[in-house]
Coordinates of C-alpha atoms in Angstrom, one line a residue:
Chain A
X740 CA 86.7 41.1 -59.0
X741 CA 88.7 39.4 -56.4
X742 CA 92.5 39.6 -57.1
X743 CA 94.4 36.4 -57.9
X744 CA 96.5 36.8 -54.8
X745 CA 93.4 37.3 -52.6
X746 CA 91.9 34.2 -54.0
X747 CA 95.0 32.2 -53.4
X748 CA 95.2 33.3 -49.8
X749 CA 91.5 32.5 -49.3
X750 CA 91.9 29.0 -50.8
X751 CA 95.0 28.3 -48.7
X752 CA 93.2 29.5 -45.5
X753 CA 90.2 27.4 -46.3
X754 CA 92.3 24.3 -47.0
X755 CA 94.2 24.8 -43.7
X756 CA 91.0 25.1 -41.7
X757 CA 89.6 22.2 -43.5
X758 CA 92.7 20.0 -42.9
X759 CA 92.7 21.0 -39.2
X760 CA 89.0 20.1 -38.9
X761 CA 89.7 16.7 -40.6
X762 CA 92.4 15.9 -38.2
X763 CA 90.3 16.9 -35.2
X764 CA 87.1 15.2 -36.3
X765 CA 88.6 12.1 -37.9
X766 CA 88.3 10.9 -41.5
X767 CA 85.0 9.1 -40.9
X768 CA 83.1 12.4 -40.6
X769 CA 85.3 15.0 -42.4
X770 CA 87.5 13.9 -45.2
X771 CA 90.7 16.0 -45.6
X772 CA 91.4 18.1 -48.7
X773 CA 94.1 15.8 -50.0
X774 CA 91.8 12.8 -49.8
X775 CA 89.0 14.8 -51.5
X776 CA 91.4 16.0 -54.2
X777 CA 92.4 12.4 -54.9
X778 CA 88.8 11.4 -55.1
X779 CA 88.0 14.3 -57.4
X780 CA 90.8 13.4 -59.7
X781 CA 89.6 9.8 -60.0
X782 CA 85.9 10.9 -60.4
X783 CA 87.0 13.4 -63.1
X784 CA 88.1 10.4 -65.2
X785 CA 84.6 9.0 -65.3
X786 CA 82.0 10.0 -67.9
X787 CA 79.2 9.7 -65.2
X788 CA 80.8 12.4 -63.1
X789 CA 80.8 14.8 -66.0
X790 CA 77.1 14.0 -66.7
X791 CA 76.3 15.1 -63.2
X792 CA 78.3 18.3 -63.5
X793 CA 76.9 19.0 -67.0
X794 CA 73.3 18.5 -66.0
X795 CA 73.6 20.8 -62.9
X796 CA 75.3 23.5 -65.1
X797 CA 72.7 23.2 -67.8
X798 CA 69.8 23.5 -65.3
X799 CA 71.4 26.6 -63.7
X800 CA 72.1 28.2 -67.1
X801 CA 68.6 27.4 -68.4
X802 CA 67.1 28.9 -65.2
X803 CA 69.2 32.0 -65.6
X804 CA 68.2 32.5 -69.2
X805 CA 64.4 32.0 -68.5
X806 CA 64.4 34.3 -65.4
X807 CA 66.5 36.9 -67.2
X808 CA 64.1 36.9 -70.2
X809 CA 61.1 37.2 -68.0
X810 CA 62.2 39.4 -65.1
X811 CA 64.3 42.1 -66.8
X812 CA 61.7 43.3 -69.4
X813 CA 59.0 43.1 -66.8
X814 CA 61.1 45.0 -64.3
X815 CA 61.9 47.7 -66.9
X816 CA 58.2 48.0 -67.8
X817 CA 57.1 48.3 -64.2
X818 CA 59.9 50.7 -63.3
X819 CA 59.4 52.9 -66.3
X820 CA 55.7 53.4 -65.9
X821 CA 54.1 54.7 -62.7
X822 CA 50.7 53.4 -63.8
X823 CA 52.0 49.8 -64.2
X824 CA 54.0 50.1 -61.0
X825 CA 50.8 51.1 -59.1
X826 CA 49.1 47.9 -60.4
X827 CA 52.1 45.5 -60.1
X828 CA 53.7 47.0 -56.9
X829 CA 51.3 45.5 -54.3
X830 CA 51.6 42.1 -56.0
X831 CA 55.3 42.2 -55.8
X832 CA 55.3 43.3 -52.2
X833 CA 52.9 40.4 -51.3
X834 CA 54.8 37.7 -53.2
X835 CA 58.5 38.7 -52.7
X836 CA 58.7 37.9 -49.0
X837 CA 57.4 34.3 -49.5
X838 CA 60.4 32.0 -49.2
X839 CA 60.3 30.5 -52.7
X840 CA 61.7 27.1 -51.7
X841 CA 58.4 26.3 -50.0
X842 CA 56.8 26.5 -53.4
X843 CA 58.9 23.4 -54.5
X844 CA 56.1 20.8 -54.0
X845 CA 53.7 23.1 -55.8
X846 CA 56.1 23.9 -58.7
X847 CA 56.9 20.2 -59.2
X848 CA 53.1 19.4 -59.1
X849 CA 52.4 22.0 -61.8
X850 CA 55.5 21.5 -64.0
X851 CA 56.2 17.9 -63.2
X852 CA 59.2 16.1 -61.8
X853 CA 61.2 16.4 -65.1
X854 CA 63.6 19.1 -66.2
X855 CA 60.9 21.8 -66.6
X856 CA 59.9 21.5 -63.0
X857 CA 63.5 21.8 -61.8
X858 CA 64.4 24.7 -64.0
X859 CA 61.1 26.4 -63.2
X860 CA 61.9 26.3 -59.5
X861 CA 65.4 27.7 -60.0
X862 CA 64.0 30.4 -62.4
X863 CA 61.3 31.5 -59.8
X864 CA 64.1 32.1 -57.2
X865 CA 66.1 34.2 -59.7
X866 CA 63.1 35.9 -61.1
X867 CA 62.1 37.9 -58.1
X868 CA 65.7 39.0 -57.3
X869 CA 66.1 40.2 -60.9
X870 CA 62.6 41.7 -61.1
X871 CA 63.0 43.9 -57.9
X872 CA 66.5 45.0 -58.8
X873 CA 65.6 46.0 -62.4
X874 CA 62.4 47.7 -61.3
X875 CA 64.1 49.7 -58.6
X876 CA 66.9 50.7 -61.0
X877 CA 64.5 51.8 -63.7
X878 CA 62.5 53.8 -61.2
X879 CA 65.8 55.5 -60.1
X880 CA 66.4 57.1 -63.5
X881 CA 66.4 60.8 -62.6
X882 CA 64.0 63.4 -64.0
X883 CA 67.1 65.3 -65.1
X884 CA 68.3 62.4 -67.3
X885 CA 64.8 62.1 -68.9
X886 CA 64.7 65.9 -69.5
X887 CA 68.2 65.8 -71.1
X888 CA 67.3 62.9 -73.4
X889 CA 64.0 64.4 -74.5
X890 CA 65.5 67.9 -75.0
X891 CA 68.0 66.3 -77.4
X892 CA 65.0 65.1 -79.4
X893 CA 64.9 61.6 -78.0
X894 CA 61.8 59.3 -78.1
X895 CA 60.7 56.8 -75.4
X896 CA 62.7 54.2 -77.3
X897 CA 65.8 56.4 -77.2
X898 CA 65.2 56.8 -73.5
X899 CA 65.2 53.1 -73.0
X900 CA 68.3 52.5 -75.2
X901 CA 70.4 55.4 -74.0
X902 CA 69.3 55.9 -70.5
X903 CA 67.2 53.2 -68.8
X904 CA 69.0 50.1 -70.0
X905 CA 72.6 51.3 -69.3
X906 CA 71.6 52.6 -65.9
X907 CA 69.9 49.3 -64.8
X908 CA 72.7 47.0 -66.1
X909 CA 75.0 47.3 -63.1
X910 CA 72.1 46.5 -60.8
X911 CA 71.2 43.4 -62.9
X912 CA 74.7 42.1 -62.6
X913 CA 74.7 42.7 -58.8
X914 CA 71.4 40.8 -58.6
X915 CA 72.8 37.9 -60.6
X916 CA 75.8 37.7 -58.4
X917 CA 73.7 37.7 -55.2
X918 CA 71.3 35.2 -56.7
X919 CA 74.2 32.8 -57.6
X920 CA 74.6 31.5 -54.0
X921 CA 70.8 31.0 -53.6
X922 CA 70.4 29.3 -56.9
X923 CA 73.2 26.8 -56.2
X924 CA 71.7 26.0 -52.8
X925 CA 68.2 25.4 -54.4
X926 CA 69.8 23.3 -57.1
X927 CA 70.8 20.8 -54.4
X928 CA 67.2 20.6 -53.3
X929 CA 65.6 20.2 -56.7
X930 CA 68.2 17.6 -57.8
X931 CA 67.3 15.5 -54.8
X932 CA 64.0 14.7 -56.3
X933 CA 63.0 12.8 -59.5
X934 CA 66.4 12.6 -61.2
X935 CA 69.5 10.4 -61.3
X936 CA 71.7 13.2 -62.7
X937 CA 73.0 16.4 -61.1
X938 CA 75.3 17.3 -58.2
X939 CA 72.4 17.2 -55.8
X940 CA 71.7 13.6 -56.6
X941 CA 75.4 12.9 -56.6
X942 CA 75.8 14.1 -53.1
X943 CA 72.7 12.3 -51.7
X944 CA 73.8 9.1 -53.5
X945 CA 77.3 9.4 -52.0
X946 CA 75.7 10.0 -48.6
X947 CA 73.5 6.9 -49.0
X948 CA 76.6 4.8 -49.7
X949 CA 78.5 6.5 -46.9
X950 CA 81.2 7.5 -49.3
X951 CA 82.4 10.5 -47.3
X952 CA 85.1 11.8 -49.7
X953 CA 82.6 11.7 -52.6
X954 CA 80.1 13.8 -50.6
X955 CA 82.9 16.4 -50.3
X956 CA 83.7 16.1 -54.0
X957 CA 80.0 17.1 -54.7
X958 CA 80.2 20.0 -52.3
X959 CA 83.4 21.2 -53.9
X960 CA 81.9 21.0 -57.4
X961 CA 78.8 23.0 -56.3
X962 CA 81.0 25.6 -54.7
X963 CA 83.1 25.9 -57.8
X964 CA 80.0 26.2 -60.0
X965 CA 78.8 29.1 -57.8
X966 CA 82.3 30.8 -57.8
X967 CA 82.6 30.4 -61.6
X968 CA 79.2 32.0 -62.1
X969 CA 79.9 34.8 -59.7
X970 CA 83.2 35.6 -61.4
X971 CA 81.6 35.4 -64.9
X972 CA 79.0 38.0 -63.9
X973 CA 81.8 40.1 -62.4
X974 CA 83.8 40.0 -65.6
X975 CA 80.7 40.8 -67.7
X976 CA 80.0 43.8 -65.5
X977 CA 83.6 45.0 -66.0
X978 CA 83.2 44.6 -69.7
X979 CA 79.7 46.0 -70.2
X980 CA 79.7 48.6 -67.4
X981 CA 83.2 50.0 -67.4
X982 CA 81.8 53.4 -66.4
X983 CA 80.5 52.0 -63.1
X984 CA 83.9 50.7 -62.0
X985 CA 85.5 54.2 -62.0
Chain B
X1178 CA 48.7 87.6 -80.0
X1179 CA 50.3 87.1 -83.4
X1180 CA 54.0 86.5 -83.7
X1181 CA 56.2 89.2 -85.3
X1182 CA 58.6 88.2 -88.1
X1183 CA 61.7 87.9 -86.0
X1184 CA 60.0 86.6 -82.9
X1185 CA 61.6 83.4 -81.6
X1186 CA 59.4 82.3 -78.7
X1187 CA 56.4 83.7 -77.0
X1188 CA 54.8 82.6 -73.7
X1189 CA 51.2 83.8 -73.5
X1190 CA 49.8 83.8 -70.0
X1191 CA 51.7 80.6 -69.2
X1192 CA 51.0 79.2 -65.7
X1193 CA 51.6 75.9 -64.0
X1194 CA 50.0 74.1 -61.0
X1195 CA 51.1 70.6 -59.9
X1196 CA 48.3 68.3 -58.9
X1197 CA 48.7 66.8 -55.4
X1198 CA 46.4 64.8 -53.1
X1199 CA 45.6 68.1 -51.3
X1200 CA 44.7 69.8 -54.5
X1201 CA 46.7 71.7 -57.1
X1202 CA 49.9 73.5 -55.9
X1203 CA 50.6 76.6 -58.0
X1204 CA 54.2 76.8 -59.2
X1205 CA 54.0 79.6 -61.8
X1206 CA 51.6 82.4 -62.1
X1207 CA 50.3 83.6 -65.5
X1208 CA 53.4 84.8 -67.3
X1209 CA 54.0 86.6 -70.6
X1210 CA 57.4 86.5 -72.1
X1211 CA 58.6 86.9 -75.6
X1212 CA 62.1 86.7 -77.2
X1213 CA 63.3 88.0 -80.5
X1214 CA 65.8 85.9 -82.5
X1215 CA 69.3 86.3 -81.0
X1216 CA 68.0 88.1 -77.9
X1217 CA 69.2 87.1 -74.4
X1218 CA 67.1 87.1 -71.3
X1219 CA 67.9 86.3 -67.7
X1220 CA 65.2 85.2 -65.2
X1221 CA 66.0 86.0 -61.6
X1222 CA 63.8 85.6 -58.5
X1223 CA 63.4 83.9 -55.2
X1224 CA 63.7 80.1 -54.8
X1225 CA 60.5 78.3 -55.9
X1226 CA 59.1 81.2 -57.8
X1227 CA 58.7 79.1 -60.9
X1228 CA 61.8 80.2 -63.0
X1229 CA 62.8 76.6 -63.8
X1230 CA 59.2 75.6 -64.4
X1231 CA 58.9 78.4 -67.0
X1232 CA 62.1 77.2 -68.6
X1233 CA 60.9 73.6 -68.8
X1234 CA 57.7 74.8 -70.4
X1235 CA 59.7 76.8 -72.9
X1236 CA 61.7 73.6 -73.6
X1237 CA 58.5 71.8 -74.3
X1238 CA 59.2 69.4 -71.4
X1239 CA 56.4 70.5 -69.2
X1240 CA 52.9 71.4 -70.3
X1241 CA 51.5 74.6 -68.9
X1242 CA 48.2 74.4 -66.9
X1243 CA 47.1 77.6 -68.5
X1244 CA 48.2 79.6 -71.4
X1245 CA 50.4 78.5 -74.3
X1246 CA 53.8 78.8 -75.9
X1247 CA 54.6 79.6 -79.5
X1248 CA 58.0 78.9 -81.1
X1249 CA 58.5 80.7 -84.4
X1250 CA 54.8 81.3 -84.6
X1251 CA 53.9 77.6 -84.1
X1252 CA 52.3 76.2 -80.9
X1253 CA 55.0 74.3 -78.9
X1254 CA 53.7 71.1 -77.3
X1255 CA 56.9 69.0 -77.1
X1256 CA 60.6 69.5 -77.3
X1257 CA 61.7 71.2 -80.5
X1258 CA 64.8 70.4 -82.5
X1259 CA 65.9 74.0 -82.5
X1260 CA 65.6 74.4 -78.7
X1261 CA 68.5 73.1 -76.5
X1262 CA 68.5 72.8 -72.7
X1263 CA 71.4 72.7 -70.2
X1264 CA 70.5 71.7 -66.6
X1265 CA 72.2 72.6 -63.3
X1266 CA 73.2 69.0 -62.7
X1267 CA 74.6 68.8 -66.2
X1268 CA 72.2 65.9 -67.3
X1269 CA 75.2 64.0 -68.6
X1270 CA 75.0 60.2 -69.0
X1271 CA 77.7 58.6 -66.9
X1272 CA 77.8 55.5 -69.1
X1273 CA 78.9 57.4 -72.1
X1274 CA 82.2 59.0 -72.7
X1275 CA 82.4 62.8 -73.1
X1276 CA 82.5 62.3 -76.9
X1277 CA 79.5 60.0 -76.9
X1278 CA 77.6 62.4 -74.7
X1279 CA 78.3 65.3 -77.1
X1280 CA 77.4 63.2 -80.2
X1281 CA 74.2 61.8 -78.7
X1282 CA 71.8 64.5 -79.9
X1283 CA 73.1 64.2 -83.5
X1284 CA 72.7 60.4 -83.4
X1285 CA 69.2 60.6 -82.0
X1286 CA 68.3 63.1 -84.7
X1287 CA 69.8 60.7 -87.3
X1288 CA 72.2 63.4 -88.3
X1289 CA 75.6 62.5 -89.7
X1290 CA 78.2 62.6 -86.9
X1291 CA 81.2 64.3 -88.3
X1292 CA 84.2 63.6 -86.1
X1293 CA 85.7 66.9 -87.0
X1294 CA 82.6 68.8 -85.9
X1295 CA 82.7 67.1 -82.5
X1296 CA 86.4 67.7 -82.2
X1297 CA 86.1 71.4 -83.0
X1298 CA 83.2 71.8 -80.5
X1299 CA 85.2 70.0 -77.8
X1300 CA 88.1 72.3 -78.6
X1301 CA 86.0 75.4 -78.5
X1302 CA 84.9 74.6 -75.0
X1303 CA 88.4 73.7 -73.9
X1304 CA 87.8 70.0 -73.4
X1305 CA 89.5 68.8 -76.5
X1306 CA 91.6 66.3 -74.6
X1307 CA 88.7 64.9 -72.6
X1308 CA 86.7 63.1 -75.4
X1309 CA 87.6 59.6 -74.2
X1310 CA 87.0 60.0 -70.5
X1311 CA 83.7 59.5 -68.6
X1312 CA 81.8 62.4 -67.0
X1313 CA 82.5 61.2 -63.4
X1314 CA 86.2 61.7 -64.1
X1315 CA 85.7 65.4 -64.7
X1316 CA 85.4 68.5 -62.5
X1317 CA 82.0 70.3 -62.2
X1318 CA 83.2 73.0 -64.6
X1319 CA 84.4 70.5 -67.2
X1320 CA 81.0 68.6 -66.9
X1321 CA 79.2 71.8 -67.6
X1322 CA 81.4 72.5 -70.6
X1323 CA 80.4 69.0 -71.9
X1324 CA 76.7 69.8 -71.4
X1325 CA 77.2 73.1 -73.3
X1326 CA 79.0 71.3 -76.1
X1327 CA 76.2 68.8 -76.3
X1328 CA 73.7 71.6 -76.6
X1329 CA 75.7 73.9 -79.0
X1330 CA 76.6 71.1 -81.4
X1331 CA 72.9 70.9 -82.3
X1332 CA 73.1 74.6 -83.5
X1333 CA 70.0 75.7 -81.6
X1334 CA 68.0 78.8 -82.3
X1335 CA 67.2 79.0 -78.6
X1336 CA 69.5 77.9 -75.7
X1337 CA 67.9 77.5 -72.3
X1338 CA 70.2 77.4 -69.3
X1339 CA 68.7 76.3 -65.9
X1340 CA 71.0 77.6 -63.2
X1341 CA 73.8 76.3 -65.2
X1342 CA 76.8 77.2 -63.0
X1343 CA 75.2 77.1 -59.5
X1344 CA 77.3 74.3 -58.3
X1345 CA 80.6 75.7 -59.6
X1346 CA 83.2 77.8 -57.9
X1347 CA 83.2 81.6 -58.5
X1348 CA 86.2 81.9 -60.9
X1349 CA 85.2 78.9 -63.0
X1350 CA 81.7 80.2 -63.1
X1351 CA 82.9 83.5 -64.5
X1352 CA 85.0 81.6 -67.1
X1353 CA 82.0 79.6 -68.1
X1354 CA 79.8 82.7 -68.4
X1355 CA 82.4 84.3 -70.7
X1356 CA 82.4 81.1 -72.7
X1357 CA 78.6 81.3 -73.1
X1358 CA 78.8 85.0 -74.0
X1359 CA 81.5 84.2 -76.6
X1360 CA 79.4 81.3 -78.1
X1361 CA 76.5 83.7 -78.3
X1362 CA 78.5 86.4 -80.0
X1363 CA 79.6 83.8 -82.6
X1364 CA 76.2 82.2 -83.2
X1365 CA 73.6 84.8 -82.0
X1366 CA 71.1 82.2 -80.7
X1367 CA 68.3 83.2 -78.5
X1368 CA 69.3 82.6 -74.8
X1369 CA 67.3 82.3 -71.6
X1370 CA 69.2 81.9 -68.4
X1371 CA 67.6 81.0 -65.1
X1372 CA 69.8 82.0 -62.2
X1373 CA 70.1 83.0 -58.6
X1374 CA 73.3 84.8 -59.3
X1375 CA 72.8 88.5 -60.1
X1376 CA 76.2 88.9 -61.7
X1377 CA 75.5 86.0 -64.0
X1378 CA 72.1 87.5 -64.9
X1379 CA 73.8 90.8 -65.7
X1380 CA 76.6 89.2 -67.7
X1381 CA 74.3 87.1 -69.9
X1382 CA 70.9 88.8 -70.0
X1383 CA 70.3 91.8 -72.3
X1384 CA 66.9 91.8 -70.6
X1385 CA 66.7 90.8 -66.9
X1386 CA 63.2 89.7 -65.8
X1387 CA 62.6 89.9 -62.1
X1388 CA 60.1 87.3 -60.8
X1389 CA 58.0 87.7 -57.7
X1390 CA 57.3 85.3 -54.8
X1391 CA 55.6 81.9 -55.1
X1392 CA 53.8 81.4 -57.4
X1393 CA 55.9 83.8 -59.4
X1394 CA 55.3 85.9 -62.4
X1395 CA 57.5 88.5 -64.1
X1396 CA 57.1 91.7 -62.1
X1397 CA 59.8 93.9 -63.4
X1398 CA 62.3 94.1 -66.3
X1399 CA 65.8 95.7 -66.4
X1400 CA 67.3 96.5 -69.8
X1401 CA 71.0 95.6 -70.0
X1402 CA 72.1 96.1 -73.6
X1403 CA 75.8 95.5 -73.0
X1404 CA 75.3 91.9 -71.8
X1405 CA 77.5 89.3 -73.4
X1406 CA 80.1 92.0 -74.4
X1407 CA 83.7 91.1 -73.8
X1408 CA 85.1 92.5 -70.5
X1409 CA 81.6 93.8 -69.6
X1410 CA 82.1 92.6 -66.0
X1411 CA 85.1 94.9 -65.6
X1412 CA 83.0 98.0 -66.2
X1413 CA 81.3 100.3 -63.8
X1414 CA 78.1 99.9 -65.8
X1415 CA 78.1 96.2 -65.0
X1416 CA 78.0 96.9 -61.3
X1417 CA 75.4 99.6 -61.7
X1418 CA 73.1 97.2 -63.4
X1419 CA 73.8 94.6 -60.7
X1420 CA 72.7 97.1 -58.1
X1421 CA 69.6 98.0 -60.1
X1422 CA 68.5 94.4 -60.4
X1423 CA 69.2 93.8 -56.7
X1424 CA 67.0 96.8 -55.8
X1425 CA 64.1 95.5 -58.0
X1426 CA 64.4 92.1 -56.4
X1427 CA 64.3 93.5 -52.9
X1428 CA 61.3 95.7 -53.8
X1429 CA 59.4 92.7 -55.1
X1430 CA 60.2 90.3 -52.3

């Protein structure tokens, strides 16, 4: 977890660079941080702004839940069984390198322009990162750990509960943290189509009205959403995987 | 062959070959080995001769390609609750504290976990103050004590040690050997130790089986009735047996 002081310095440096850029470029292109903060304060008093924030957050959380529920058990299954891995491995190698964002038109065609289509797109992006990490971590469980567990009288279920699951958990949190940046970026894309709520729409709408400070408000909110998610996963890892922090 | 009344485990012509794309690779030649209850045996031999494979077969973790194993007169096909195994790399789970590692076998077997029983086991192995720490915070010697505690708390009839102290410095290794010998004197479990270290074999094995080259089989046996006795390593007899085992090993290489 980034220390509070480290964060403070990072934010101060960012604000300084941002302000210097605003002075250099002129307010018509790059609104300064003070102006954006003022706009954010006024926007935060409107119900509509919070609807945008709420919808984006809900979409990301729903995608996280769906992808976690699908990818983690599947990754555990593939990683724990050589036979399943032999069958599923080639499919993963073929599909993983495909940039998932190019599937956006297809996903929206299949799942529709509504919420399901948007959440499905985000979930697909997260799915592969979680699947690969979980599978690799499950495959990495040593023979010695298996022997130890079985020699204590453990069953396959005990192996899963006491060995595989705790050993893959840090990898899952790492995958979630890495995926956070990607999922927020893709959120902007999916919210630019077929919706009037969400930070993606908010930014594009501001752009259309040439409301420069509001564009930056949208960008700041998306950055904050990513940072909050990142730190949440970091804290969860510290709580659930104390042993991996030693 | 039928099992005698006090026989603990018997390997009847046990051999193992691992399948590869180029065909089966032999790891262990046909091997006969039997242990009485409370007997201690050390297996020594060159690297890759199949010592550890034989141990894993005796633990019920590997199936022999030929032959079979009987534990107390019953065919052994899977791990048995009276057989405990300690591995060279300790086999501890880094996500569990020392106490949770030691308790794990009891929990898995749905046995009541008595806090006092765990405390006394940790104290016996001189890690009484380490219950709350994680294995990665311990030295190699302390980790192996935890692994021994986890095995001994299950009150095994047969304890299998696979090169248990190979990664540990010489003095700590001797202390751990003494600890195993002391535990054996108290409990009189059957003990099989796989080791490269001749002194370890002589300290712990009342019978020392010398295995031949790859794929190995037991070629020679040295009787060593004073093994596990206190202060045995400080006697002339100890070094004589070490020399005898060394000669047999060199003859069979």
